[in-house]
PDB file of C-alpha atoms in Angstrom:
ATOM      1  CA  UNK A   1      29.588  36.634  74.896  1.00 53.00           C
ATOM      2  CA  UNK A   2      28.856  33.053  73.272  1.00 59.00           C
ATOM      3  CA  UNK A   3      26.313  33.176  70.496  1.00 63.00           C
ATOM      4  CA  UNK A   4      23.121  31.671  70.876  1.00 64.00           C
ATOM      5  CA  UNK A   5      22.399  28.267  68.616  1.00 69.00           C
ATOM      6  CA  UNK A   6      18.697  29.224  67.211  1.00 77.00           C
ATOM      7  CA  UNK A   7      16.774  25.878  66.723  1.00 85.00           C
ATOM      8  CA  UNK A   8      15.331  25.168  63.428  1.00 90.00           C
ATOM      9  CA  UNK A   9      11.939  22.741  63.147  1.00 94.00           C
ATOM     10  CA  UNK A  10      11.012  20.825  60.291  1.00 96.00           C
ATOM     11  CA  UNK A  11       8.398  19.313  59.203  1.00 97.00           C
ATOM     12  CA  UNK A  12       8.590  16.598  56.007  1.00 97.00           C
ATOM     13  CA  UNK A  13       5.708  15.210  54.137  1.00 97.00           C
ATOM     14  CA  UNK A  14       6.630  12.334  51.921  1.00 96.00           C
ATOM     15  CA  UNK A  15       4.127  12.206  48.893  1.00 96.00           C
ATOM     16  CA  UNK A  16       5.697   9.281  46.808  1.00 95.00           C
ATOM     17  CA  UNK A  17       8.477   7.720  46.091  1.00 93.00           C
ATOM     18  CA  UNK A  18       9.328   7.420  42.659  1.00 88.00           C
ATOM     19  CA  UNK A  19      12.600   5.834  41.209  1.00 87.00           C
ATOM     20  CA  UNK A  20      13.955   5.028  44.920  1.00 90.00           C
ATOM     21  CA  UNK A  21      13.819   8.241  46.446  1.00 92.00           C
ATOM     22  CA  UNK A  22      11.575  10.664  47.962  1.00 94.00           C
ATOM     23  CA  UNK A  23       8.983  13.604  46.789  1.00 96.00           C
ATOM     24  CA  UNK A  24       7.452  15.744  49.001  1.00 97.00           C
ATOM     25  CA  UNK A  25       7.524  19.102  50.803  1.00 97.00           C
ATOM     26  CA  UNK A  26       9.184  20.507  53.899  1.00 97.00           C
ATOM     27  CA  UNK A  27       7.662  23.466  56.255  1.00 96.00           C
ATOM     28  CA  UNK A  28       9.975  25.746  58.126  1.00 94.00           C
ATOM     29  CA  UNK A  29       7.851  25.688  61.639  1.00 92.00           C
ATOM     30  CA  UNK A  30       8.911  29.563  62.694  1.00 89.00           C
ATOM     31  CA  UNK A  31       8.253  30.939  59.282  1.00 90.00           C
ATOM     32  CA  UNK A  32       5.702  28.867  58.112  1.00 93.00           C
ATOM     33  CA  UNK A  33       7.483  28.499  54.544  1.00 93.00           C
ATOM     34  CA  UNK A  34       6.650  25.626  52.012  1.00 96.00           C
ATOM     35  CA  UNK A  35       9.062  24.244  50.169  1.00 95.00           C
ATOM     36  CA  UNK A  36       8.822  21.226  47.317  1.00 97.00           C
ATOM     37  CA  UNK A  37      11.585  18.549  46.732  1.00 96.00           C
ATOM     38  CA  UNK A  38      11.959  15.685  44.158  1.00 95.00           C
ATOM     39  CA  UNK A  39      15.029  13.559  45.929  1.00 95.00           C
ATOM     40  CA  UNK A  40      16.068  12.907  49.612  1.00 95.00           C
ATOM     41  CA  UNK A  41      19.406  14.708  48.388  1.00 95.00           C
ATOM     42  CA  UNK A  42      17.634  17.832  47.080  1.00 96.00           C
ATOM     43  CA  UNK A  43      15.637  17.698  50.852  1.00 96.00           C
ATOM     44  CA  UNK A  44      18.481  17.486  52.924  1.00 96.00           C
ATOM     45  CA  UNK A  45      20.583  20.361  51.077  1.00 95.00           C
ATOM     46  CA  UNK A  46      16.941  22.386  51.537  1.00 95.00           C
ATOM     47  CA  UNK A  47      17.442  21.658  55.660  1.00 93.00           C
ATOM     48  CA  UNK A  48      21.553  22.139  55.746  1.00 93.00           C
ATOM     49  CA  UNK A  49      20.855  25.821  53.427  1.00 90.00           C
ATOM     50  CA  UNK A  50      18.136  26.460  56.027  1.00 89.00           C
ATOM     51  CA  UNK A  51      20.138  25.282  59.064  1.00 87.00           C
ATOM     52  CA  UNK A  52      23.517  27.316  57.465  1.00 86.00           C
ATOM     53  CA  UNK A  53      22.078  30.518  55.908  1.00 73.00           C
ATOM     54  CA  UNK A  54      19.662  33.297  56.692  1.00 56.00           C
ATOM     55  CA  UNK A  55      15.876  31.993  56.407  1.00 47.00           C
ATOM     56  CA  UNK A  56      15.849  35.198  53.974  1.00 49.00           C
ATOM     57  CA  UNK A  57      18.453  33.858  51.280  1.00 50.00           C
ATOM     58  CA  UNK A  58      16.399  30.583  51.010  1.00 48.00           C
ATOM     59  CA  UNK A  59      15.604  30.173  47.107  1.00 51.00           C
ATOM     60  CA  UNK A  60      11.928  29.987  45.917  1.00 54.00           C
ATOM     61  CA  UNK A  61      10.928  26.784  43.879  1.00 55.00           C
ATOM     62  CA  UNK A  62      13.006  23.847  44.791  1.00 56.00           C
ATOM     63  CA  UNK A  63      15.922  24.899  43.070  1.00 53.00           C
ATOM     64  CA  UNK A  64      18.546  25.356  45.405  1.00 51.00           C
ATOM     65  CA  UNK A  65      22.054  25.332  43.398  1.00 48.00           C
ATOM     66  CA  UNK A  66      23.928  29.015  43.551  1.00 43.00           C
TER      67      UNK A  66
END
């Protein structure tokens, strides 16, 4: 049997921008989790650890570097 793709929903607030990028927050829609950024680089590595990992291993507190 093929595995099932589960869909993951974002949602990204944009605060400010400070020193050309962004700083905000993005909500995981299932789980309801909040988490803060400072850079577009630092949001989009949030999303891919989301999209790649288990919602569980997510890292509190921005920091996501293993």
């Amino acid at each position: 049997m093929a595995k099932k793709k589960q869909t993951k929903t974002f949602i990204v607030k944009i605060n400010e921008c400070q020193n050309s990028t962004w700083q905000g927050s993005v909500l995981w829609a299932e789980t309801k989790q909040e988490q803060y950024f400072r850079s577009a680089l630092e949001l989009l590595k949030l999303i891919d650890g989301a999209v790649t990992e288990d919602e569980d291993e997510i890292v509190e507190g921005g920091s996501h570097e293993k």
